[in-house]
């Protein structure tokens, strides 16, 4: 998903600073649900851009509309439309192309709305000076907080979708992303369910432990991804479009 493919040369000359690269991404993309705050009304074709999965396709769409270098911020109404996952994936792709280890993480942000933990994706990159992974954005320990009775599961989600089942879905997406399969936030497969009562709690307890400290569980992380409940199949269910899609 993060491979720029035939458009890799577009990353030449971009800054190496993580924050500066994030600003570059922000000049190229606009969030589907935040566009109205910029005075932008999205057409149906623009909204469809949020279903693009691969960075190569995202870059192709950007330069087809505007052939200037990626360092040139586009007008808000001319930016590629996506959600937090697209911002994260493009940021990760830029970092990786520069030789900086980076990965997408799927979890929840606690700072958008007081008392709520909203569905969110962020970048995690390797800080060579400090010899550690740095999370660029949100919290990812939602499952453990709720299972331990310290937080209400109904506070986690987005729009009208909240609950332990939603957190469980993001655990699967996070483990997939840690295995370089950065799916759309509404892609559904494997162990994901729509009811709390249908969850295999012990299985998700283990996913939470492994995804919270992935570098301490490298072998198990790989083994879990071989499990059909986690591994991304050739066809997934797009819950937003209510249809099956081949990858």
Short mmCIF file of C-alpha atoms in Angstrom, two decimals:
data_model
loop_
_atom_site.label_atom_id
_atom_site.label_comp_id
_atom_site.label_asym_id
_atom_site.label_seq_id
_atom_site.Cartn_x
_atom_site.Cartn_y
_atom_site.Cartn_z
CA UNK A 1 0.00 0.00 0.00
CA UNK A 2 2.83 2.45 0.82
CA UNK A 3 4.96 1.75 -2.27
CA UNK A 4 5.03 4.86 -4.51
CA UNK A 5 5.85 2.63 -7.49
CA UNK A 6 6.32 4.53 -10.74
CA UNK A 7 5.88 7.83 -8.87
CA UNK A 8 8.79 7.34 -6.44
CA UNK A 9 10.77 10.17 -8.06
CA UNK A 10 8.12 12.62 -6.87
CA UNK A 11 9.59 12.27 -3.37
CA UNK A 12 13.01 13.52 -4.49
CA UNK A 13 13.95 16.80 -2.87
CA UNK A 14 11.37 16.63 -0.08
CA UNK A 15 12.54 17.60 3.45
CA UNK A 16 13.79 14.89 5.79
CA UNK A 17 12.26 16.38 8.92
CA UNK A 18 9.23 14.39 10.06
CA UNK A 19 7.19 17.50 10.85
CA UNK A 20 8.06 19.18 7.56
CA UNK A 21 7.00 16.07 5.68
CA UNK A 22 3.69 16.12 7.55
CA UNK A 23 3.17 19.70 6.39
CA UNK A 24 3.85 18.56 2.84
CA UNK A 25 1.19 15.89 3.17
CA UNK A 26 -1.26 18.43 4.56
CA UNK A 27 -0.73 20.57 1.48
CA UNK A 28 -1.69 17.67 -0.78
CA UNK A 29 -4.66 16.09 1.01
CA UNK A 30 -7.93 17.24 2.52
CA UNK A 31 -9.93 15.20 5.02
CA UNK A 32 -13.28 14.08 3.68
CA UNK A 33 -15.19 14.98 6.84
CA UNK A 34 -13.33 18.22 7.60
CA UNK A 35 -13.59 19.74 4.11
CA UNK A 36 -16.61 21.90 5.08
CA UNK A 37 -14.44 23.65 7.68
CA UNK A 38 -12.31 24.87 4.77
CA UNK A 39 -15.37 26.03 2.86
CA UNK A 40 -15.06 23.11 0.44
CA UNK A 41 -18.08 21.17 -0.79
CA UNK A 42 -16.92 17.85 -2.21
CA UNK A 43 -18.38 16.38 -5.37
CA UNK A 44 -19.30 12.71 -5.54
CA UNK A 45 -16.15 12.01 -7.55
CA UNK A 46 -14.03 13.76 -4.92
CA UNK A 47 -15.63 11.79 -2.10
CA UNK A 48 -14.85 8.58 -3.97
CA UNK A 49 -11.14 9.37 -3.64
CA UNK A 50 -11.30 8.34 0.02
CA UNK A 51 -11.65 4.72 -1.15
CA UNK A 52 -8.27 4.72 -2.92
CA UNK A 53 -5.98 2.31 -1.07
CA UNK A 54 -2.51 2.57 -2.68
CA UNK A 55 -0.03 5.45 -2.45
CA UNK A 56 0.92 4.96 -6.09
CA UNK A 57 -2.68 5.70 -7.14
CA UNK A 58 -2.93 8.65 -4.73
CA UNK A 59 0.22 10.22 -6.17
CA UNK A 60 -0.95 9.59 -9.71
CA UNK A 61 -4.23 11.38 -9.04
CA UNK A 62 -2.43 14.33 -7.44
CA UNK A 63 -0.01 14.97 -10.29
CA UNK A 64 -2.62 14.34 -12.97
CA UNK A 65 -4.53 17.35 -11.64
CA UNK A 66 -1.44 19.45 -10.89
CA UNK A 67 2.01 18.56 -12.19
CA UNK A 68 3.95 20.81 -9.81
CA UNK A 69 6.36 19.27 -7.26
CA UNK A 70 4.73 17.78 -4.17
CA UNK A 71 6.32 20.55 -2.09
CA UNK A 72 3.84 22.99 -3.66
CA UNK A 73 0.69 23.06 -1.55
CA UNK A 74 -2.47 22.69 -3.60
CA UNK A 75 -5.52 24.90 -3.18
CA UNK A 76 -7.88 23.35 -0.63
CA UNK A 77 -10.55 22.57 -3.23
CA UNK A 78 -7.98 20.85 -5.48
CA UNK A 79 -6.43 18.51 -2.91
CA UNK A 80 -6.75 14.75 -2.95
CA UNK A 81 -9.57 13.65 -0.64
CA UNK A 82 -8.95 11.07 2.06
CA UNK A 83 -9.21 10.38 5.77
CA UNK A 84 -6.61 10.07 8.53
CA UNK A 85 -5.45 6.76 7.10
CA UNK A 86 -4.46 8.44 3.80
CA UNK A 87 -2.55 11.23 5.56
CA UNK A 88 -0.70 8.59 7.60
CA UNK A 89 0.04 6.28 4.68
CA UNK A 90 1.44 9.06 2.48
CA UNK A 91 3.57 10.29 5.40
CA UNK A 92 4.86 6.75 6.00
CA UNK A 93 5.65 6.34 2.30
CA UNK A 94 7.71 9.55 2.27
CA UNK A 95 9.65 8.53 5.37
CA UNK A 96 10.35 5.02 4.08
CA UNK A 97 11.56 6.36 0.73
CA UNK A 98 14.12 8.43 2.64
CA UNK A 99 15.32 5.37 4.51
CA UNK A 100 13.56 6.23 7.77
CA UNK A 101 11.73 3.18 9.19
CA UNK A 102 8.06 4.04 9.55
CA UNK A 103 4.74 2.26 9.95
CA UNK A 104 1.06 3.11 10.08
CA UNK A 105 -0.84 2.53 13.34
CA UNK A 106 -4.59 2.19 13.72
CA UNK A 107 -6.22 3.29 16.99
CA UNK A 108 -8.10 6.18 18.60
CA UNK A 109 -7.40 9.87 19.19
CA UNK A 110 -8.32 11.30 22.59
CA UNK A 111 -7.97 14.98 21.72
CA UNK A 112 -10.66 15.64 19.12
CA UNK A 113 -13.68 15.71 21.43
CA UNK A 114 -13.66 15.81 25.22
CA UNK A 115 -14.51 12.45 26.71
CA UNK A 116 -14.42 10.69 23.33
CA UNK A 117 -11.80 8.52 21.62
CA UNK A 118 -12.31 8.84 17.89
CA UNK A 119 -11.26 6.36 15.24
CA UNK A 120 -7.85 7.51 14.04
CA UNK A 121 -4.66 6.50 12.22
CA UNK A 122 -1.18 7.85 12.94
CA UNK A 123 2.47 7.46 11.94
CA UNK A 124 5.09 5.67 14.02
CA UNK A 125 8.70 6.25 12.97
CA UNK A 126 12.13 5.20 14.19
CA UNK A 127 14.14 7.89 15.98
CA UNK A 128 17.74 6.80 15.41
CA UNK A 129 19.15 9.27 17.94
CA UNK A 130 16.95 8.00 20.76
CA UNK A 131 16.89 4.41 19.47
CA UNK A 132 13.14 4.11 19.83
CA UNK A 133 9.87 4.24 17.91
CA UNK A 134 8.03 7.55 18.15
CA UNK A 135 4.25 7.75 17.82
CA UNK A 136 3.42 10.87 15.89
CA UNK A 137 -0.13 11.13 17.10
CA UNK A 138 -2.71 9.13 19.11
CA UNK A 139 -3.26 6.48 21.78
CA UNK A 140 -3.58 2.81 20.88
CA UNK A 141 -4.34 1.03 24.17
CA UNK A 142 -8.14 1.37 23.95
CA UNK A 143 -8.89 -2.36 24.27
CA UNK A 144 -6.97 -2.80 27.52
CA UNK A 145 -8.50 0.32 29.05
CA UNK A 146 -12.01 -0.92 28.34
CA UNK A 147 -11.39 -4.55 29.26
CA UNK A 148 -9.95 -3.37 32.56
CA UNK A 149 -13.09 -1.35 33.28
CA UNK A 150 -11.21 1.94 33.32
CA UNK A 151 -12.96 3.45 30.28
CA UNK A 152 -16.41 3.12 28.74
CA UNK A 153 -16.25 1.34 25.33
CA UNK A 154 -19.12 3.52 24.09
CA UNK A 155 -16.67 6.45 24.07
CA UNK A 156 -14.62 4.81 21.29
CA UNK A 157 -15.62 5.03 17.65
CA UNK A 158 -16.84 7.53 15.13
CA UNK A 159 -20.16 8.96 13.95
CA UNK A 160 -22.89 6.58 15.21
CA UNK A 161 -20.56 3.58 15.58
CA UNK A 162 -19.07 2.97 19.03
CA UNK A 163 -18.26 0.09 21.33
CA UNK A 164 -15.94 -2.78 22.07
CA UNK A 165 -16.63 -4.34 18.65
CA UNK A 166 -15.31 -1.17 16.98
CA UNK A 167 -12.14 -1.26 19.07
CA UNK A 168 -11.70 -4.94 18.17
CA UNK A 169 -11.90 -4.09 14.47
CA UNK A 170 -9.16 -1.51 14.84
CA UNK A 171 -6.98 -4.05 16.64
CA UNK A 172 -7.17 -6.28 13.57
CA UNK A 173 -6.44 -3.33 11.27
CA UNK A 174 -3.50 -2.31 13.44
CA UNK A 175 -1.91 -5.76 13.36
CA UNK A 176 -2.45 -5.85 9.59
CA UNK A 177 -0.79 -2.42 9.27
CA UNK A 178 2.16 -3.65 11.34
CA UNK A 179 2.50 -6.31 8.64
CA UNK A 180 2.47 -3.67 5.87
CA UNK A 181 -1.20 -4.09 4.95
CA UNK A 182 -2.61 -0.63 5.64
CA UNK A 183 -6.29 -1.08 4.82
CA UNK A 184 -9.12 1.44 4.62
CA UNK A 185 -10.73 2.25 7.99
CA UNK A 186 -13.99 0.68 6.81
CA UNK A 187 -12.53 -2.51 5.32
CA UNK A 188 -13.95 -5.53 7.17
CA UNK A 189 -12.62 -9.10 7.22
CA UNK A 190 -11.71 -12.02 9.47
CA UNK A 191 -12.42 -11.65 13.18
CA UNK A 192 -14.21 -8.30 12.89
CA UNK A 193 -17.80 -8.28 14.14
CA UNK A 194 -20.67 -5.80 14.62
CA UNK A 195 -21.77 -7.03 18.06
CA UNK A 196 -19.77 -7.17 21.31
CA UNK A 197 -21.36 -10.54 22.11
CA UNK A 198 -19.80 -12.10 18.99
CA UNK A 199 -16.19 -11.27 19.94
CA UNK A 200 -13.59 -13.85 20.96
CA UNK A 201 -12.38 -11.80 23.92
CA UNK A 202 -9.33 -13.94 24.69
CA UNK A 203 -8.14 -13.62 21.09
CA UNK A 204 -8.47 -9.84 21.13
CA UNK A 205 -6.80 -9.65 24.54
CA UNK A 206 -3.75 -11.21 22.89
CA UNK A 207 -3.91 -8.90 19.87
CA UNK A 208 -3.95 -5.92 22.24
CA UNK A 209 -0.81 -7.09 24.05
CA UNK A 210 1.10 -7.78 20.84
CA UNK A 211 0.10 -4.56 19.08
CA UNK A 212 0.88 -2.41 22.12
CA UNK A 213 4.51 -3.60 22.14
CA UNK A 214 5.10 -4.97 18.63
CA UNK A 215 8.91 -4.95 18.87
CA UNK A 216 8.76 -7.18 21.93
CA UNK A 217 6.56 -9.70 20.09
CA UNK A 218 7.98 -9.75 16.56
CA UNK A 219 7.63 -13.50 16.04
CA UNK A 220 4.13 -13.64 17.46
CA UNK A 221 3.13 -10.60 15.40
CA UNK A 222 4.10 -12.48 12.25
CA UNK A 223 2.40 -15.65 13.45
CA UNK A 224 -0.82 -13.80 14.23
CA UNK A 225 -0.86 -12.33 10.77
CA UNK A 226 -0.87 -15.88 9.37
CA UNK A 227 -4.11 -16.46 11.26
CA UNK A 228 -7.08 -16.18 8.87
CA UNK A 229 -8.89 -14.07 11.47
CA UNK A 230 -6.27 -11.34 10.97
CA UNK A 231 -4.60 -11.78 7.57
CA UNK A 232 -6.06 -9.67 4.78
CA UNK A 233 -7.81 -11.90 2.22
CA UNK A 234 -8.08 -11.26 -1.50
CA UNK A 235 -11.58 -9.84 -1.03
CA UNK A 236 -12.77 -7.59 1.82
CA UNK A 237 -16.12 -6.03 2.69
CA UNK A 238 -16.23 -2.26 2.22
CA UNK A 239 -18.67 -1.31 4.99
CA UNK A 240 -19.11 2.25 3.74
CA UNK A 241 -20.05 1.18 0.21
CA UNK A 242 -21.79 -1.98 1.52
CA UNK A 243 -20.12 -4.26 -0.98
CA UNK A 244 -17.31 -6.79 -1.43
CA UNK A 245 -14.15 -5.53 -3.12
CA UNK A 246 -11.24 -7.45 -4.57
CA UNK A 247 -7.80 -6.11 -3.66
#
